[in-house]
PDB file of C-alpha atoms in Angstrom:
ATOM      1  CA  UNK Z   1     178.520  82.691  61.017  1.00 60.00           C
ATOM      2  CA  UNK Z   2     181.196  80.068  60.442  1.00 56.00           C
ATOM      3  CA  UNK Z   3     180.414  76.362  60.904  1.00 54.00           C
ATOM      4  CA  UNK Z   4     181.697  74.645  64.038  1.00 56.00           C
ATOM      5  CA  UNK Z   5     184.947  73.063  62.913  1.00 55.00           C
ATOM      6  CA  UNK Z   6     185.757  71.544  66.314  1.00 59.00           C
ATOM      7  CA  UNK Z   7     184.179  68.248  65.287  1.00 59.00           C
ATOM      8  CA  UNK Z   8     186.875  67.955  62.628  1.00 64.00           C
ATOM      9  CA  UNK Z   9     189.827  68.782  64.881  1.00 74.00           C
ATOM     10  CA  UNK Z  10     190.956  65.186  65.438  1.00 82.00           C
ATOM     11  CA  UNK Z  11     191.468  63.362  62.124  1.00 85.00           C
ATOM     12  CA  UNK Z  12     191.685  59.980  63.855  1.00 84.00           C
ATOM     13  CA  UNK Z  13     188.334  60.566  65.530  1.00 87.00           C
ATOM     14  CA  UNK Z  14     186.763  61.584  62.232  1.00 86.00           C
ATOM     15  CA  UNK Z  15     188.216  58.522  60.522  1.00 87.00           C
ATOM     16  CA  UNK Z  16     186.915  56.262  63.300  1.00 88.00           C
ATOM     17  CA  UNK Z  17     183.454  57.802  62.949  1.00 89.00           C
ATOM     18  CA  UNK Z  18     183.505  57.257  59.185  1.00 89.00           C
ATOM     19  CA  UNK Z  19     184.556  53.625  59.668  1.00 92.00           C
ATOM     20  CA  UNK Z  20     181.743  53.122  62.201  1.00 89.00           C
ATOM     21  CA  UNK Z  21     179.234  54.633  59.765  1.00 88.00           C
ATOM     22  CA  UNK Z  22     180.455  52.365  56.968  1.00 92.00           C
ATOM     23  CA  UNK Z  23     180.222  49.284  59.206  1.00 91.00           C
ATOM     24  CA  UNK Z  24     176.691  50.263  60.274  1.00 88.00           C
ATOM     25  CA  UNK Z  25     175.656  50.727  56.635  1.00 90.00           C
ATOM     26  CA  UNK Z  26     177.103  47.317  55.732  1.00 90.00           C
ATOM     27  CA  UNK Z  27     175.217  45.656  58.621  1.00 88.00           C
ATOM     28  CA  UNK Z  28     171.989  47.326  57.513  1.00 86.00           C
ATOM     29  CA  UNK Z  29     172.526  46.164  53.928  1.00 88.00           C
ATOM     30  CA  UNK Z  30     172.972  42.568  55.103  1.00 88.00           C
ATOM     31  CA  UNK Z  31     169.877  42.846  57.300  1.00 86.00           C
ATOM     32  CA  UNK Z  32     167.909  44.325  54.387  1.00 86.00           C
ATOM     33  CA  UNK Z  33     168.797  41.361  52.179  1.00 89.00           C
ATOM     34  CA  UNK Z  34     167.779  38.920  54.884  1.00 91.00           C
ATOM     35  CA  UNK Z  35     164.451  40.625  55.553  1.00 92.00           C
ATOM     36  CA  UNK Z  36     163.765  40.820  51.793  1.00 93.00           C
ATOM     37  CA  UNK Z  37     164.248  37.047  51.565  1.00 93.00           C
ATOM     38  CA  UNK Z  38     161.937  36.520  54.555  1.00 94.00           C
ATOM     39  CA  UNK Z  39     159.268  38.764  53.045  1.00 95.00           C
ATOM     40  CA  UNK Z  40     159.546  37.046  49.651  1.00 95.00           C
ATOM     41  CA  UNK Z  41     158.741  33.734  51.358  1.00 97.00           C
ATOM     42  CA  UNK Z  42     155.657  35.034  53.208  1.00 97.00           C
ATOM     43  CA  UNK Z  43     152.281  33.698  52.144  1.00 98.00           C
ATOM     44  CA  UNK Z  44     148.818  34.590  53.378  1.00 97.00           C
ATOM     45  CA  UNK Z  45     146.008  32.064  53.364  1.00 98.00           C
ATOM     46  CA  UNK Z  46     142.264  32.384  53.740  1.00 98.00           C
ATOM     47  CA  UNK Z  47     139.464  29.873  53.407  1.00 98.00           C
ATOM     48  CA  UNK Z  48     135.715  30.049  53.147  1.00 97.00           C
ATOM     49  CA  UNK Z  49     133.605  29.309  56.225  1.00 96.00           C
ATOM     50  CA  UNK Z  50     132.585  25.978  54.690  1.00 96.00           C
ATOM     51  CA  UNK Z  51     136.206  25.157  53.862  1.00 96.00           C
ATOM     52  CA  UNK Z  52     135.409  24.479  50.220  1.00 97.00           C
ATOM     53  CA  UNK Z  53     137.522  27.371  48.884  1.00 98.00           C
ATOM     54  CA  UNK Z  54     141.080  28.160  49.948  1.00 98.00           C
ATOM     55  CA  UNK Z  55     143.385  30.804  48.511  1.00 98.00           C
ATOM     56  CA  UNK Z  56     147.038  31.573  49.085  1.00 98.00           C
ATOM     57  CA  UNK Z  57     148.779  34.783  48.005  1.00 98.00           C
ATOM     58  CA  UNK Z  58     152.230  36.298  48.317  1.00 96.00           C
ATOM     59  CA  UNK Z  59     152.863  39.726  49.835  1.00 94.00           C
ATOM     60  CA  UNK Z  60     152.077  41.482  46.557  1.00 92.00           C
ATOM     61  CA  UNK Z  61     148.707  39.729  46.358  1.00 93.00           C
ATOM     62  CA  UNK Z  62     149.704  37.363  43.560  1.00 96.00           C
ATOM     63  CA  UNK Z  63     147.657  34.186  43.786  1.00 97.00           C
ATOM     64  CA  UNK Z  64     150.042  31.320  44.549  1.00 98.00           C
ATOM     65  CA  UNK Z  65     147.464  28.619  45.273  1.00 98.00           C
ATOM     66  CA  UNK Z  66     143.742  28.086  44.821  1.00 98.00           C
ATOM     67  CA  UNK Z  67     141.941  25.017  46.087  1.00 97.00           C
ATOM     68  CA  UNK Z  68     138.331  24.410  45.145  1.00 97.00           C
ATOM     69  CA  UNK Z  69     136.452  21.451  46.545  1.00 97.00           C
ATOM     70  CA  UNK Z  70     133.849  19.979  44.233  1.00 96.00           C
ATOM     71  CA  UNK Z  71     131.176  21.451  46.525  1.00 96.00           C
ATOM     72  CA  UNK Z  72     132.475  24.948  45.778  1.00 96.00           C
ATOM     73  CA  UNK Z  73     131.168  24.644  42.237  1.00 94.00           C
ATOM     74  CA  UNK Z  74     127.638  24.339  43.627  1.00 95.00           C
ATOM     75  CA  UNK Z  75     127.881  27.994  44.669  1.00 95.00           C
ATOM     76  CA  UNK Z  76     127.584  29.158  41.068  1.00 95.00           C
ATOM     77  CA  UNK Z  77     129.991  31.311  39.117  1.00 95.00           C
ATOM     78  CA  UNK Z  78     129.084  34.733  40.536  1.00 97.00           C
ATOM     79  CA  UNK Z  79     129.141  33.699  44.180  1.00 97.00           C
ATOM     80  CA  UNK Z  80     132.341  31.711  43.712  1.00 97.00           C
ATOM     81  CA  UNK Z  81     134.044  34.645  41.953  1.00 97.00           C
ATOM     82  CA  UNK Z  82     132.991  37.071  44.704  1.00 98.00           C
ATOM     83  CA  UNK Z  83     134.195  34.650  47.370  1.00 98.00           C
ATOM     84  CA  UNK Z  84     137.605  34.172  45.738  1.00 98.00           C
ATOM     85  CA  UNK Z  85     138.120  37.949  45.502  1.00 97.00           C
ATOM     86  CA  UNK Z  86     137.111  38.354  49.166  1.00 97.00           C
ATOM     87  CA  UNK Z  87     139.460  35.582  50.267  1.00 98.00           C
ATOM     88  CA  UNK Z  88     142.350  37.041  48.253  1.00 97.00           C
ATOM     89  CA  UNK Z  89     141.824  40.324  50.113  1.00 96.00           C
ATOM     90  CA  UNK Z  90     141.860  38.605  53.500  1.00 96.00           C
ATOM     91  CA  UNK Z  91     144.908  36.513  52.616  1.00 97.00           C
ATOM     92  CA  UNK Z  92     146.708  39.570  51.245  1.00 96.00           C
ATOM     93  CA  UNK Z  93     146.040  41.530  54.424  1.00 96.00           C
ATOM     94  CA  UNK Z  94     147.442  38.628  56.458  1.00 96.00           C
ATOM     95  CA  UNK Z  95     150.560  38.420  54.285  1.00 96.00           C
ATOM     96  CA  UNK Z  96     151.000  42.180  54.467  1.00 96.00           C
ATOM     97  CA  UNK Z  97     150.743  42.186  58.260  1.00 95.00           C
ATOM     98  CA  UNK Z  98     153.348  39.438  58.462  1.00 96.00           C
ATOM     99  CA  UNK Z  99     155.659  41.379  56.127  1.00 96.00           C
ATOM    100  CA  UNK Z 100     155.334  44.509  58.268  1.00 96.00           C
ATOM    101  CA  UNK Z 101     156.077  42.442  61.379  1.00 96.00           C
ATOM    102  CA  UNK Z 102     159.215  41.041  59.720  1.00 95.00           C
ATOM    103  CA  UNK Z 103     160.366  44.534  58.726  1.00 94.00           C
ATOM    104  CA  UNK Z 104     159.706  45.929  62.194  1.00 95.00           C
ATOM    105  CA  UNK Z 105     161.551  43.021  63.794  1.00 93.00           C
ATOM    106  CA  UNK Z 106     164.583  43.718  61.614  1.00 91.00           C
ATOM    107  CA  UNK Z 107     164.645  47.522  61.737  1.00 90.00           C
ATOM    108  CA  UNK Z 108     162.185  48.667  64.398  1.00 92.00           C
ATOM    109  CA  UNK Z 109     158.674  50.064  64.141  1.00 93.00           C
ATOM    110  CA  UNK Z 110     159.930  53.662  63.913  1.00 94.00           C
ATOM    111  CA  UNK Z 111     162.307  53.003  61.010  1.00 92.00           C
ATOM    112  CA  UNK Z 112     161.498  54.730  57.721  1.00 92.00           C
ATOM    113  CA  UNK Z 113     161.487  51.449  55.779  1.00 91.00           C
ATOM    114  CA  UNK Z 114     159.003  49.943  58.246  1.00 93.00           C
ATOM    115  CA  UNK Z 115     156.760  53.001  58.011  1.00 95.00           C
ATOM    116  CA  UNK Z 116     156.897  52.899  54.206  1.00 94.00           C
ATOM    117  CA  UNK Z 117     155.920  49.223  54.073  1.00 94.00           C
ATOM    118  CA  UNK Z 118     153.161  49.767  56.648  1.00 94.00           C
ATOM    119  CA  UNK Z 119     151.702  52.564  54.479  1.00 95.00           C
ATOM    120  CA  UNK Z 120     152.004  50.464  51.321  1.00 93.00           C
ATOM    121  CA  UNK Z 121     150.197  47.535  52.962  1.00 94.00           C
ATOM    122  CA  UNK Z 122     147.473  49.867  54.251  1.00 93.00           C
ATOM    123  CA  UNK Z 123     146.994  51.331  50.773  1.00 93.00           C
ATOM    124  CA  UNK Z 124     146.920  47.947  49.052  1.00 92.00           C
ATOM    125  CA  UNK Z 125     144.745  46.056  51.528  1.00 90.00           C
ATOM    126  CA  UNK Z 126     142.755  48.894  53.066  1.00 81.00           C
ATOM    127  CA  UNK Z 127     143.877  48.491  56.658  1.00 63.00           C
ATOM    128  CA  UNK Z 128     146.931  49.184  58.733  1.00 53.00           C
ATOM    129  CA  UNK Z 129     148.275  45.963  60.203  1.00 47.00           C
TER     130      UNK Z 129
END
């Protein structure tokens, strides 16, 4: 069976469609750069119930800030270490959820890039935002 060639019968129409596709791709590329910049600036923060330990991480989970009040040292090394790891996880999940929200705002929840980021965040932080 031969392919339907009727869609190619009007060269001007085909050219217009190609131009529209190129313009749409250029708009998406601009939007992708903007959302990347927004995501790069996202930080998640979490603090201990007593407020003596505060962590801040970027979307990848890299620690960008750690504040320890003098009272935090009274917890002892093991408890303090466990608490910092727990807080990094909470802060990372927050940052991940905010990154997914930014991606979905830019491209929609059903977009492949949004779905990919949502899955990546779920894998890294153990929950789907």
